[in-house]
Backbone as a printed PyTorch tensor [residue, N CA C, xyz], in Angstrom:
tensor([[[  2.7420, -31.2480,  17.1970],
         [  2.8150, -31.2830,  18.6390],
         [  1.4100, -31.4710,  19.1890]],

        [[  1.4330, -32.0380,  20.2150],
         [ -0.6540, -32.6680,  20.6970],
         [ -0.0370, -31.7550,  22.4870]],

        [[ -0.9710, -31.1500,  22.2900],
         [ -1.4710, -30.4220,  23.5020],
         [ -2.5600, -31.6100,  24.7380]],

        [[ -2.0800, -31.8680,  25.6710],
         [ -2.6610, -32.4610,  26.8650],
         [ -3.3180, -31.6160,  27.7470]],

        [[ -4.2010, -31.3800,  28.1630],
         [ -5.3120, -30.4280,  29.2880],
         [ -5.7470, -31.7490,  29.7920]],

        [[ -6.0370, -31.7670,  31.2410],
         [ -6.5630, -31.9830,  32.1580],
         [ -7.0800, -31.3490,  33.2470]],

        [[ -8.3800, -31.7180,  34.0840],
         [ -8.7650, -30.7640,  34.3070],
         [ -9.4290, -31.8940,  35.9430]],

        [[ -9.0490, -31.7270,  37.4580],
         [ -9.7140, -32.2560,  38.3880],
         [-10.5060, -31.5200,  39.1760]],

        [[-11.3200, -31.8950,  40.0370],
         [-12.1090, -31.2270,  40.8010],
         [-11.6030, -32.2120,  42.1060]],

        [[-11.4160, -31.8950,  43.1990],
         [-11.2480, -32.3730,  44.4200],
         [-12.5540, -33.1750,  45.3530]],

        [[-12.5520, -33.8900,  45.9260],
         [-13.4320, -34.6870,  46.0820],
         [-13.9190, -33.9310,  47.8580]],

        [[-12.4270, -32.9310,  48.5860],
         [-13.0680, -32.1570,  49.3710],
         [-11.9220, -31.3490,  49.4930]],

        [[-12.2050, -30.5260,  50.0440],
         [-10.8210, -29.1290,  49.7350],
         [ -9.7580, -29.6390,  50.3080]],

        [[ -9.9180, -30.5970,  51.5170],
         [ -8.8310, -30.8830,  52.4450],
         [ -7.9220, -31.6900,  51.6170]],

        [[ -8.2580, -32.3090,  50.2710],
         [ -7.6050, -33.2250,  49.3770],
         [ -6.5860, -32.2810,  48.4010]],

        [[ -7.3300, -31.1720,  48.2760],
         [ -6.4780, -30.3830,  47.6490],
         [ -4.7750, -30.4020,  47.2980]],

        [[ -4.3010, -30.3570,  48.7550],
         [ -2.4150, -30.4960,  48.6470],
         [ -2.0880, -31.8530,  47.7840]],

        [[ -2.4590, -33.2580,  49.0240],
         [ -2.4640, -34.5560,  48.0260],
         [ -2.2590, -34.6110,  46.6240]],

        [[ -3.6400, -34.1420,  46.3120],
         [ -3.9160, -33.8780,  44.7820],
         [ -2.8740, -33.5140,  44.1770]],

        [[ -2.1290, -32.1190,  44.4980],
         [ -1.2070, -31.5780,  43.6060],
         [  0.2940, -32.0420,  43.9250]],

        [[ -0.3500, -32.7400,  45.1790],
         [  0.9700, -33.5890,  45.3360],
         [  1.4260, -35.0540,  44.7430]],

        [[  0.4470, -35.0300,  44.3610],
         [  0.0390, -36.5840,  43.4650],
         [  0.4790, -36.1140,  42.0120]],

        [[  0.1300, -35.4530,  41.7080],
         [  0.0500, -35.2470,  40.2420],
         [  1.0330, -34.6570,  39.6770]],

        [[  2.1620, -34.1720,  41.0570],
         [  3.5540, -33.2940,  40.8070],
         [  4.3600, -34.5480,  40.4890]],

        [[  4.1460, -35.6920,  40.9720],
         [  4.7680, -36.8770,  40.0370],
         [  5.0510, -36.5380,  38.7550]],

        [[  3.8280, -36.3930,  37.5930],
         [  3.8830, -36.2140,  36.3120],
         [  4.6940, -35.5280,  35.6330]],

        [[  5.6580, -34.3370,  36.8560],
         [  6.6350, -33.3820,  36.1940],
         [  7.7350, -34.0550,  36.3100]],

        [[  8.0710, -35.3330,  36.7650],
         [  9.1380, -35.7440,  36.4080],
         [  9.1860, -37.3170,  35.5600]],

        [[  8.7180, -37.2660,  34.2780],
         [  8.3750, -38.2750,  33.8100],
         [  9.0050, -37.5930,  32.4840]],

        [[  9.9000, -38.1090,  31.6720],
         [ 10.9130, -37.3930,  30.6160],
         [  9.8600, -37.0000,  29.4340]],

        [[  9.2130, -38.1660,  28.9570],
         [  8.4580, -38.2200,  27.8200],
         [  7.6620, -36.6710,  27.6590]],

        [[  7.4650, -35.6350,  28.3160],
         [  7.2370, -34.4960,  27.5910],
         [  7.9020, -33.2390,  27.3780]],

        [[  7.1200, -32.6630,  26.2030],
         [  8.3770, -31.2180,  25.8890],
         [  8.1450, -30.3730,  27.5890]],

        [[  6.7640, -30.3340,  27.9910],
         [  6.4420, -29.4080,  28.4110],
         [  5.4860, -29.7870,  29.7620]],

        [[  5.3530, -29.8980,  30.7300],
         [  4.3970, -30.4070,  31.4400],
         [  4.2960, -29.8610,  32.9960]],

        [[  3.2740, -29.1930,  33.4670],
         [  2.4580, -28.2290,  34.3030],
         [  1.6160, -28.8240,  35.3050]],

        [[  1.2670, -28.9090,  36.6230],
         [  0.7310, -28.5580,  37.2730],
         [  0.0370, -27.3870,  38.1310]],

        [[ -0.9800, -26.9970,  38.4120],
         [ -1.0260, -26.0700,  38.8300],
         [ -2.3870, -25.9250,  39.6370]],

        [[ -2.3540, -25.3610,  40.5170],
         [ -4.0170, -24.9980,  40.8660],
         [ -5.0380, -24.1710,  40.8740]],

        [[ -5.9620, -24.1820,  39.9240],
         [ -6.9560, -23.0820,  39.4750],
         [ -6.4730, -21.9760,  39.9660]],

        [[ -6.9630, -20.5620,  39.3730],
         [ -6.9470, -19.3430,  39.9240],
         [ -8.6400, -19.2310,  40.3630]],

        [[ -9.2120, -19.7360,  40.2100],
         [-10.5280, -19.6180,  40.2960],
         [-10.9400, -17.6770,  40.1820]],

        [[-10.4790, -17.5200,  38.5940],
         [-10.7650, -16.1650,  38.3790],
         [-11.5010, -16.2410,  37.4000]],

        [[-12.1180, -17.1540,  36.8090],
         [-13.3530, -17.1810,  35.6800],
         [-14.9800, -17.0960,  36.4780]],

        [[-15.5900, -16.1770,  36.8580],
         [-17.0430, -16.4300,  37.1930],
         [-18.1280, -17.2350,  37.0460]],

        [[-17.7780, -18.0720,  35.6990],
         [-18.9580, -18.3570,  34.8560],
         [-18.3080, -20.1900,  35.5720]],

        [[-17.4590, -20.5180,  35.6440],
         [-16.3580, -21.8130,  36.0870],
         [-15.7310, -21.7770,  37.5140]],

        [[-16.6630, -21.9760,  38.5080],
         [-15.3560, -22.8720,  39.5970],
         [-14.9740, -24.3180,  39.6860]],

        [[-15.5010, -24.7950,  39.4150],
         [-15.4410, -25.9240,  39.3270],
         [-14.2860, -26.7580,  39.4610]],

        [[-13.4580, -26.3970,  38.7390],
         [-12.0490, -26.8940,  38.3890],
         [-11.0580, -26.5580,  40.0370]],

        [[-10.3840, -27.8810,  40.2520],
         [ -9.4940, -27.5460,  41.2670],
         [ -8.1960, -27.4010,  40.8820]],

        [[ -7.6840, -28.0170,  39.7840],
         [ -6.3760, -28.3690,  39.1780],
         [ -6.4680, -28.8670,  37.8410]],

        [[ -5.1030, -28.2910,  37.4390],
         [ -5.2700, -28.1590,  35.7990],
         [ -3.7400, -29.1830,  35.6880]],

        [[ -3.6460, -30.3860,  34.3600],
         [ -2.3900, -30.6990,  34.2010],
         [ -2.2900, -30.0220,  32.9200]],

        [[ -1.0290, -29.4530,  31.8300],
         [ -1.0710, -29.1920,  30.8290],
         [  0.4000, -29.6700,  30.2620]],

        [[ -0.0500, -30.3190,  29.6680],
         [  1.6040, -30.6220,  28.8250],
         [  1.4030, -30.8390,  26.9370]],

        [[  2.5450, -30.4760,  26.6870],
         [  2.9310, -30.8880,  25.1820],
         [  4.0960, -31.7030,  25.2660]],

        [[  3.4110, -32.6120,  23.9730],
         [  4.6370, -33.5250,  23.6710],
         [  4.7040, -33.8260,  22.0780]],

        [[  5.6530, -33.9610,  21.4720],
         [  5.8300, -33.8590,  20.1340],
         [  5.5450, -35.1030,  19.2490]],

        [[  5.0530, -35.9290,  19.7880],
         [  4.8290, -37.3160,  19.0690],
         [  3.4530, -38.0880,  20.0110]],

        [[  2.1950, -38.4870,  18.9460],
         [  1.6120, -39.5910,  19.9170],
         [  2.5960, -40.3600,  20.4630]],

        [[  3.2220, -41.0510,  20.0890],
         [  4.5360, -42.3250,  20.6490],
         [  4.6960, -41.1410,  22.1990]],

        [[  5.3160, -40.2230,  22.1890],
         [  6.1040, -39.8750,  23.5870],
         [  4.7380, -39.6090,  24.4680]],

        [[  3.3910, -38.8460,  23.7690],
         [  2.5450, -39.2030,  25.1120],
         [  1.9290, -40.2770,  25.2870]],

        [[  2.3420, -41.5110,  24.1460],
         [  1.2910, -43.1570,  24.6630],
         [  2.4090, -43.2940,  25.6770]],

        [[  3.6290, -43.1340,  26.1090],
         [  5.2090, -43.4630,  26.6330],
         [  4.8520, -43.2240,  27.7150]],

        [[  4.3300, -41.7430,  28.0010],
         [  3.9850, -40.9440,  29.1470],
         [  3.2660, -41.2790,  30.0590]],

        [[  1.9470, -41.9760,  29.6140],
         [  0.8950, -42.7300,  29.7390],
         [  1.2470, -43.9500,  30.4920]],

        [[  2.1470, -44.5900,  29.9170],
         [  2.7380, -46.0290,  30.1440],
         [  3.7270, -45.8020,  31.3970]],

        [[  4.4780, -44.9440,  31.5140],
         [  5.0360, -44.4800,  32.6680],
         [  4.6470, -44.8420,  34.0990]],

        [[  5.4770, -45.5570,  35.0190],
         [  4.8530, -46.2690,  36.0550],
         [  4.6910, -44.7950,  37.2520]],

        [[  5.2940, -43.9120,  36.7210],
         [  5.0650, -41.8070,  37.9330],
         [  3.5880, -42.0080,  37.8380]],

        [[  2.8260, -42.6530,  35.9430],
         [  1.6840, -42.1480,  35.7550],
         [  0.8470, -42.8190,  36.7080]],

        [[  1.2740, -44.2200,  36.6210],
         [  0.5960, -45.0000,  36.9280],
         [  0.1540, -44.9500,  38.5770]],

        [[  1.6840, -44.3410,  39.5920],
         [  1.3070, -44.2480,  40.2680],
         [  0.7580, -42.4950,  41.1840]],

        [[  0.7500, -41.7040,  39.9040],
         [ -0.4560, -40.7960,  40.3430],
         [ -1.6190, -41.0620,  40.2700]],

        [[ -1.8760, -42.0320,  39.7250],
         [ -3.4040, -41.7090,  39.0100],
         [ -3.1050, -42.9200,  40.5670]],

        [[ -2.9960, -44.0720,  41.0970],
         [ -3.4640, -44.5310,  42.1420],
         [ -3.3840, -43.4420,  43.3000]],

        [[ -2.4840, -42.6620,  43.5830],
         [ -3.2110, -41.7280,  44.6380],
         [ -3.9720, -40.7050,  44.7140]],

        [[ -4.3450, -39.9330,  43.0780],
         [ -4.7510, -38.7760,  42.9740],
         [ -6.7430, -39.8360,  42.8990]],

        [[ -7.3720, -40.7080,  42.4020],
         [ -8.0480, -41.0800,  42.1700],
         [ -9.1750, -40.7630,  42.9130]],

        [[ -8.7170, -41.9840,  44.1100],
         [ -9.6590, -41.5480,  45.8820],
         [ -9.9120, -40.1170,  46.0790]],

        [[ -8.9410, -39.4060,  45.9640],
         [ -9.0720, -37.7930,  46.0930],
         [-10.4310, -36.9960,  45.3820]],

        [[-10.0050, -37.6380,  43.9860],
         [-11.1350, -36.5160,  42.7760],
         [-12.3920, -37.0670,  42.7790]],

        [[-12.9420, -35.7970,  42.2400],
         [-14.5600, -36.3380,  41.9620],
         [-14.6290, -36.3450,  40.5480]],

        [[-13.6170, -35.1030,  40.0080],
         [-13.9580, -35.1330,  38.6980],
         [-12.7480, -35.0030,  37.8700]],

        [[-12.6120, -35.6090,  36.6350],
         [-11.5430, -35.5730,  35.8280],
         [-12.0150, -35.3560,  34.7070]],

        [[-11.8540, -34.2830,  33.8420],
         [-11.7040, -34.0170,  32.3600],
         [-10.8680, -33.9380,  31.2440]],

        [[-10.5360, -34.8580,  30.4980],
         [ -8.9850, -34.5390,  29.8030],
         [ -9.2960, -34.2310,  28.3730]],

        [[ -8.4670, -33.3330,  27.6330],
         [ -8.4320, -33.4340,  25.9460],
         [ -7.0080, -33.3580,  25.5690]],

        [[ -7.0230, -33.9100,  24.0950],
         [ -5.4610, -33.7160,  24.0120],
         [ -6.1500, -33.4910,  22.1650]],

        [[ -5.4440, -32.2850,  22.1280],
         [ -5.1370, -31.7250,  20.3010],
         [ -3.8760, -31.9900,  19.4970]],

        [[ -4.3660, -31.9860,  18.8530],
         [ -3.0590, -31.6470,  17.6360],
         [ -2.7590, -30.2290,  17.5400]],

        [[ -1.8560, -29.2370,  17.0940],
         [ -2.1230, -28.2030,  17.6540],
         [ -2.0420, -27.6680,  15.7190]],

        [[ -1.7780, -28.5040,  14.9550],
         [ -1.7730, -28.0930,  13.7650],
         [ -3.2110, -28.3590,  13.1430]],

        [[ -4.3100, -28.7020,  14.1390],
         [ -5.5830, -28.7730,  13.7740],
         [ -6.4490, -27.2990,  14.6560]],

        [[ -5.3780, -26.6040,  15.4540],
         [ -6.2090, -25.7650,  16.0720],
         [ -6.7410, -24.4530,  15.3370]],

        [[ -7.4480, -23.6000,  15.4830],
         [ -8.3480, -22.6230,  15.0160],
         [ -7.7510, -21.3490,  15.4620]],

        [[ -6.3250, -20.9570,  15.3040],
         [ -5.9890, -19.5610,  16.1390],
         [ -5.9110, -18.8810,  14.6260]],

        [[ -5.1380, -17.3870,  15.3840],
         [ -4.5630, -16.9090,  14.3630],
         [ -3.4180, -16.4600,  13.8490]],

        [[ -3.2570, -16.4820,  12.7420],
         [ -1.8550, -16.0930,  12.7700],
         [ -0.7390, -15.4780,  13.2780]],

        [[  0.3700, -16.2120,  13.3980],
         [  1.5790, -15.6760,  13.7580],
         [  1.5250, -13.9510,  13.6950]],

        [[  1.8330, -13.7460,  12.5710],
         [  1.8810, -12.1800,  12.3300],
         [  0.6940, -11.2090,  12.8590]],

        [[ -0.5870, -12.0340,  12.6280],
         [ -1.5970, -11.1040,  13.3330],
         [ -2.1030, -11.1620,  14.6080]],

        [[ -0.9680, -12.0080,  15.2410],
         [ -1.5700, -12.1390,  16.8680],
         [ -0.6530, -10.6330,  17.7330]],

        [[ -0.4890, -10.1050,  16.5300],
         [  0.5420,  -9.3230,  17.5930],
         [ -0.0570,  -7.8280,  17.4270]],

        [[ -1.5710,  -7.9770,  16.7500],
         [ -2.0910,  -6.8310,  16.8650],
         [ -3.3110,  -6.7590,  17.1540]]])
């Protein structure tokens, strides 16, 4: 499964709604297991930065290149664009990630 993070900064607060109104497109686009909008809590001290977070999983490169290809995508990213100043994205494999185990996360 590949984990998607994205990460915008607003280009001025008043863009803010737009933004998440732009990008609430992306929750209806089939191609993922799992897929989030949301807007910062701005409860990290060390990070404000961030205005909005996208997060989705999807179980195959194929369903997020699909996702990608998606004309919702195509047309968030034309209205969310003008809006942002900043965009950061990563996407993992999640069978390459560094946690810990099942059994010992529960202590």
């Amino acid at each position: 499964m590949i984990r998607h993070i994205v990460f915008f900064t607003a280009a001025s607060s008043s863009n803010l709604e737009p933004i998440l109104d732009g990008l609430a497109l992306l929750t209806k686009i089939p191609h993922a297991r799992r897929l989030e909008v949301a807007q910062n809590r701005r409860s990290d001290l060390a990070s404000k930065e961030v205005d909005v977070v996208v997060y989705g999983e999807f179980d195959t490169d194929a369903e997020l290149a699909a996702y990608k290809a998606h004309p919702l995508y195509q047309e968030a990213i034309k209205r969310v664009r003008p809006l942002r100043e900043l965009r950061l994205a990563a996407d993992y494999e999640i069978t390459t990630a560094r946690a810990p185990l099942a059994e010992n996360s529960r202590h």
